[in-house]
mmCIF file with all atom_site columns, C-alpha atoms in Angstrom:
data_model
loop_
_atom_site.group_PDB
_atom_site.id
_atom_site.type_symbol
_atom_site.label_atom_id
_atom_site.label_alt_id
_atom_site.label_comp_id
_atom_site.label_asym_id
_atom_site.label_entity_id
_atom_site.label_seq_id
_atom_site.pdbx_PDB_ins_code
_atom_site.Cartn_x
_atom_site.Cartn_y
_atom_site.Cartn_z
_atom_site.occupancy
_atom_site.B_iso_or_equiv
_atom_site.pdbx_formal_charge
_atom_site.auth_seq_id
_atom_site.auth_comp_id
_atom_site.auth_asym_id
_atom_site.auth_atom_id
_atom_site.pdbx_PDB_model_num
ATOM 1   C CA . MET A 1 1   ? -1.814  -3.668  4.611   1.00 94.00 ? 1   MET A CA 1
ATOM 2   C CA . ARG A 1 2   ? -3.739  -0.417  4.582   1.00 96.00 ? 2   ARG A CA 1
ATOM 3   C CA . THR A 1 3   ? -7.424  -0.291  3.676   1.00 98.00 ? 3   THR A CA 1
ATOM 4   C CA . ILE A 1 4   ? -9.056  3.028   2.842   1.00 97.00 ? 4   ILE A CA 1
ATOM 5   C CA . VAL A 1 5   ? -12.783 3.371   2.153   1.00 98.00 ? 5   VAL A CA 1
ATOM 6   C CA . VAL A 1 6   ? -13.785 6.497   0.251   1.00 98.00 ? 6   VAL A CA 1
ATOM 7   C CA . GLU A 1 7   ? -16.936 8.005   -1.170  1.00 97.00 ? 7   GLU A CA 1
ATOM 8   C CA . THR A 1 8   ? -17.695 6.838   -4.708  1.00 97.00 ? 8   THR A CA 1
ATOM 9   C CA . GLY A 1 9   ? -15.617 8.619   -7.326  1.00 96.00 ? 9   GLY A CA 1
ATOM 10  C CA . ASN A 1 10  ? -12.602 9.320   -5.113  1.00 97.00 ? 10  ASN A CA 1
ATOM 11  C CA . SER A 1 11  ? -10.546 6.130   -5.326  1.00 97.00 ? 11  SER A CA 1
ATOM 12  C CA . GLN A 1 12  ? -8.377  7.405   -8.175  1.00 97.00 ? 12  GLN A CA 1
ATOM 13  C CA . THR A 1 13  ? -7.162  10.282  -5.982  1.00 97.00 ? 13  THR A CA 1
ATOM 14  C CA . VAL A 1 14  ? -5.925  7.780   -3.386  1.00 97.00 ? 14  VAL A CA 1
ATOM 15  C CA . VAL A 1 15  ? -4.405  5.550   -6.081  1.00 97.00 ? 15  VAL A CA 1
ATOM 16  C CA . ASP A 1 16  ? -2.569  8.569   -7.518  1.00 97.00 ? 16  ASP A CA 1
ATOM 17  C CA . ASN A 1 17  ? -1.221  9.522   -4.071  1.00 93.00 ? 17  ASN A CA 1
ATOM 18  C CA . PHE A 1 18  ? 0.166   6.041   -3.443  1.00 93.00 ? 18  PHE A CA 1
ATOM 19  C CA . SER A 1 19  ? 1.538   5.796   -6.997  1.00 94.00 ? 19  SER A CA 1
ATOM 20  C CA . LYS A 1 20  ? 3.799   8.847   -6.682  1.00 94.00 ? 20  LYS A CA 1
ATOM 21  C CA . GLU A 1 21  ? 7.533   8.296   -6.425  1.00 94.00 ? 21  GLU A CA 1
ATOM 22  C CA . GLY A 1 22  ? 8.619   8.646   -2.818  1.00 92.00 ? 22  GLY A CA 1
ATOM 23  C CA . HIS A 1 23  ? 11.348  7.973   -0.297  1.00 93.00 ? 23  HIS A CA 1
ATOM 24  C CA . ILE A 1 24  ? 9.917   4.496   0.376   1.00 95.00 ? 24  ILE A CA 1
ATOM 25  C CA . ASP A 1 25  ? 10.790  3.412   -3.173  1.00 95.00 ? 25  ASP A CA 1
ATOM 26  C CA . GLY A 1 26  ? 14.507  3.560   -2.426  1.00 94.00 ? 26  GLY A CA 1
ATOM 27  C CA . MET A 1 27  ? 14.314  1.773   0.916   1.00 95.00 ? 27  MET A CA 1
ATOM 28  C CA . GLU A 1 28  ? 16.427  -1.334  1.278   1.00 96.00 ? 28  GLU A CA 1
ATOM 29  C CA . GLY A 1 29  ? 14.239  -4.409  1.545   1.00 96.00 ? 29  GLY A CA 1
ATOM 30  C CA . LEU A 1 30  ? 11.169  -3.042  -0.258  1.00 97.00 ? 30  LEU A CA 1
ATOM 31  C CA . ILE A 1 31  ? 9.825   -5.737  -2.574  1.00 96.00 ? 31  ILE A CA 1
ATOM 32  C CA . ASP A 1 32  ? 6.821   -3.963  -4.083  1.00 96.00 ? 32  ASP A CA 1
ATOM 33  C CA . ILE A 1 33  ? 3.695   -1.933  -3.481  1.00 96.00 ? 33  ILE A CA 1
ATOM 34  C CA . HIS A 1 34  ? 0.295   -3.095  -4.743  1.00 97.00 ? 34  HIS A CA 1
ATOM 35  C CA . VAL A 1 35  ? -2.598  -0.625  -4.917  1.00 98.00 ? 35  VAL A CA 1
ATOM 36  C CA . MET A 1 36  ? -5.948  -2.317  -5.554  1.00 98.00 ? 36  MET A CA 1
ATOM 37  C CA . VAL A 1 37  ? -9.487  -0.913  -5.827  1.00 98.00 ? 37  VAL A CA 1
ATOM 38  C CA . ASN A 1 38  ? -12.836 -2.561  -5.137  1.00 97.00 ? 38  ASN A CA 1
ATOM 39  C CA . ARG A 1 39  ? -15.770 -0.638  -6.634  1.00 93.00 ? 39  ARG A CA 1
ATOM 40  C CA . LYS A 1 40  ? -18.536 -3.171  -5.928  1.00 92.00 ? 40  LYS A CA 1
ATOM 41  C CA . ALA A 1 41  ? -20.414 -1.057  -3.373  1.00 92.00 ? 41  ALA A CA 1
ATOM 42  C CA . LYS A 1 42  ? -22.716 1.658   -4.716  1.00 92.00 ? 42  LYS A CA 1
ATOM 43  C CA . ASP A 1 43  ? -21.904 4.299   -2.119  1.00 94.00 ? 43  ASP A CA 1
ATOM 44  C CA . SER A 1 44  ? -18.185 3.721   -1.549  1.00 97.00 ? 44  SER A CA 1
ATOM 45  C CA . GLU A 1 45  ? -14.935 2.419   -2.990  1.00 98.00 ? 45  GLU A CA 1
ATOM 46  C CA . GLU A 1 46  ? -12.301 0.446   -1.115  1.00 98.00 ? 46  GLU A CA 1
ATOM 47  C CA . ILE A 1 47  ? -8.599  0.844   -1.777  1.00 98.00 ? 47  ILE A CA 1
ATOM 48  C CA . VAL A 1 48  ? -6.161  -1.739  -0.419  1.00 98.00 ? 48  VAL A CA 1
ATOM 49  C CA . ILE A 1 49  ? -2.470  -0.884  -0.354  1.00 97.00 ? 49  ILE A CA 1
ATOM 50  C CA . MET A 1 50  ? -0.195  -3.863  0.202   1.00 96.00 ? 50  MET A CA 1
ATOM 51  C CA . ILE A 1 51  ? 3.464   -3.031  0.822   1.00 95.00 ? 51  ILE A CA 1
ATOM 52  C CA . ARG A 1 52  ? 5.732   -6.072  0.865   1.00 95.00 ? 52  ARG A CA 1
ATOM 53  C CA . TRP A 1 53  ? 9.121   -6.149  2.570   1.00 95.00 ? 53  TRP A CA 1
ATOM 54  C CA . GLU A 1 54  ? 11.888  -8.752  2.458   1.00 94.00 ? 54  GLU A CA 1
ATOM 55  C CA . SER A 1 55  ? 11.833  -8.984  6.247   1.00 92.00 ? 55  SER A CA 1
ATOM 56  C CA . GLU A 1 56  ? 10.256  -7.566  9.363   1.00 92.00 ? 56  GLU A CA 1
ATOM 57  C CA . GLU A 1 57  ? 13.572  -5.813  9.995   1.00 95.00 ? 57  GLU A CA 1
ATOM 58  C CA . ALA A 1 58  ? 13.324  -3.997  6.630   1.00 95.00 ? 58  ALA A CA 1
ATOM 59  C CA . TRP A 1 59  ? 9.795   -2.860  7.487   1.00 94.00 ? 59  TRP A CA 1
ATOM 60  C CA . LYS A 1 60  ? 10.899  -1.665  10.943  1.00 94.00 ? 60  LYS A CA 1
ATOM 61  C CA . ASN A 1 61  ? 13.731  0.295   9.335   1.00 95.00 ? 61  ASN A CA 1
ATOM 62  C CA . TRP A 1 62  ? 11.109  2.087   7.223   1.00 94.00 ? 62  TRP A CA 1
ATOM 63  C CA . GLU A 1 63  ? 8.907   2.735   10.249  1.00 93.00 ? 63  GLU A CA 1
ATOM 64  C CA . LYS A 1 64  ? 11.904  4.273   12.109  1.00 94.00 ? 64  LYS A CA 1
ATOM 65  C CA . ASN A 1 65  ? 13.113  6.250   9.079   1.00 93.00 ? 65  ASN A CA 1
ATOM 66  C CA . PRO A 1 66  ? 13.203  10.000  9.847   1.00 92.00 ? 66  PRO A CA 1
ATOM 67  C CA . VAL A 1 67  ? 11.537  10.873  6.513   1.00 90.00 ? 67  VAL A CA 1
ATOM 68  C CA . HIS A 1 68  ? 8.653   8.503   7.236   1.00 90.00 ? 68  HIS A CA 1
ATOM 69  C CA . ILE A 1 69  ? 8.233   9.785   10.787  1.00 90.00 ? 69  ILE A CA 1
ATOM 70  C CA . ALA A 1 70  ? 8.377   13.430  9.672   1.00 89.00 ? 70  ALA A CA 1
ATOM 71  C CA . GLY A 1 71  ? 5.697   12.802  7.043   1.00 82.00 ? 71  GLY A CA 1
ATOM 72  C CA . HIS A 1 72  ? 3.302   11.527  9.697   1.00 79.00 ? 72  HIS A CA 1
ATOM 73  C CA . GLN A 1 73  ? 4.200   14.274  12.180  1.00 81.00 ? 73  GLN A CA 1
ATOM 74  C CA . ASN A 1 74  ? 3.572   16.957  9.564   1.00 74.00 ? 74  ASN A CA 1
ATOM 75  C CA . ARG A 1 75  ? 0.045   15.625  9.007   1.00 74.00 ? 75  ARG A CA 1
ATOM 76  C CA . ARG A 1 76  ? -0.756  14.844  12.637  1.00 73.00 ? 76  ARG A CA 1
ATOM 77  C CA . ASN A 1 77  ? -2.831  17.987  13.233  1.00 74.00 ? 77  ASN A CA 1
ATOM 78  C CA . GLU A 1 78  ? -4.336  18.101  9.759   1.00 78.00 ? 78  GLU A CA 1
ATOM 79  C CA . GLU A 1 79  ? -7.851  16.916  9.181   1.00 83.00 ? 79  GLU A CA 1
ATOM 80  C CA . GLY A 1 80  ? -7.992  14.195  6.548   1.00 83.00 ? 80  GLY A CA 1
ATOM 81  C CA . PRO A 1 81  ? -9.871  14.559  3.273   1.00 91.00 ? 81  PRO A CA 1
ATOM 82  C CA . THR A 1 82  ? -13.644 14.599  3.760   1.00 94.00 ? 82  THR A CA 1
ATOM 83  C CA . TYR A 1 83  ? -14.159 11.864  1.151   1.00 96.00 ? 83  TYR A CA 1
ATOM 84  C CA . ILE A 1 84  ? -12.405 9.264   3.367   1.00 96.00 ? 84  ILE A CA 1
ATOM 85  C CA . ILE A 1 85  ? -15.033 7.177   5.181   1.00 96.00 ? 85  ILE A CA 1
ATOM 86  C CA . ASP A 1 86  ? -12.706 4.775   6.998   1.00 96.00 ? 86  ASP A CA 1
ATOM 87  C CA . SER A 1 87  ? -9.062  3.770   7.157   1.00 95.00 ? 87  SER A CA 1
ATOM 88  C CA . SER A 1 88  ? -7.279  0.870   8.842   1.00 96.00 ? 88  SER A CA 1
ATOM 89  C CA . VAL A 1 89  ? -3.827  -0.694  8.928   1.00 93.00 ? 89  VAL A CA 1
ATOM 90  C CA . ASN A 1 90  ? -3.045  -4.355  9.580   1.00 93.00 ? 90  ASN A CA 1
ATOM 91  C CA . MET A 1 91  ? 0.190   -6.325  9.598   1.00 90.00 ? 91  MET A CA 1
ATOM 92  C CA . TYR A 1 92  ? 0.387   -9.803  8.108   1.00 90.00 ? 92  TYR A CA 1
ATOM 93  C CA . ASN A 1 93  ? 3.223   -12.328 8.078   1.00 88.00 ? 93  ASN A CA 1
ATOM 94  C CA . VAL A 1 94  ? 3.603   -14.257 4.827   1.00 87.00 ? 94  VAL A CA 1
ATOM 95  C CA . HIS A 1 95  ? 3.450   -17.997 5.387   1.00 90.00 ? 95  HIS A CA 1
ATOM 96  C CA . LYS A 1 96  ? 3.389   -19.169 1.786   1.00 92.00 ? 96  LYS A CA 1
ATOM 97  C CA . ILE A 1 97  ? 3.940   -17.739 -1.682  1.00 89.00 ? 97  ILE A CA 1
ATOM 98  C CA . LYS A 1 98  ? 2.705   -19.992 -4.443  1.00 90.00 ? 98  LYS A CA 1
ATOM 99  C CA . GLU A 1 99  ? 3.959   -19.163 -7.914  1.00 88.00 ? 99  GLU A CA 1
ATOM 100 C CA . GLY A 1 100 ? 1.770   -19.838 -10.934 1.00 89.00 ? 100 GLY A CA 1
ATOM 101 C CA . THR A 1 101 ? 2.796   -22.670 -13.212 1.00 87.00 ? 101 THR A CA 1
ATOM 102 C CA . PHE A 1 102 ? 1.816   -21.010 -16.487 1.00 85.00 ? 102 PHE A CA 1
ATOM 103 C CA . SER A 1 103 ? 4.885   -19.987 -18.449 1.00 75.00 ? 103 SER A CA 1
ATOM 104 C CA . LYS A 1 104 ? 4.704   -16.970 -20.766 1.00 71.00 ? 104 LYS A CA 1
ATOM 105 C CA . ALA A 1 105 ? 7.587   -18.442 -22.742 1.00 69.00 ? 105 ALA A CA 1
ATOM 106 C CA . GLU A 1 106 ? 5.636   -21.656 -23.348 1.00 72.00 ? 106 GLU A CA 1
ATOM 107 C CA . ALA A 1 107 ? 2.626   -19.655 -24.497 1.00 71.00 ? 107 ALA A CA 1
ATOM 108 C CA . GLY A 1 108 ? 4.727   -17.564 -26.890 1.00 72.00 ? 108 GLY A CA 1
ATOM 109 C CA . ILE A 1 109 ? 4.081   -14.312 -25.015 1.00 72.00 ? 109 ILE A CA 1
ATOM 110 C CA . ASN A 1 110 ? 6.877   -11.758 -24.873 1.00 66.00 ? 110 ASN A CA 1
ATOM 111 C CA . LYS A 1 111 ? 7.410   -9.825  -21.656 1.00 55.00 ? 111 LYS A CA 1
#
């Protein structure tokens, strides 16, 4: 999970960057990518990007993918955007997924 804190008014730029179609989208084992924004603070906005994989092996295959590595190497010597205040990456193992019990079909809602 990646967390990026930016100056107020810049979260949409980060959301747009992570919403673009990319090589990751075709990777075997990718479940989904969630991009969420917290705008509660007055002087900053927090973006959380959660990328879910079917397995640790699928994630490692992405990390070792030449396209992924090249993307990071190309930006290694570049200075990041000035509106980024902080950025961190953490890895979590899923221990439980609990599905909701509400059924759209029962409520008469079409998908």
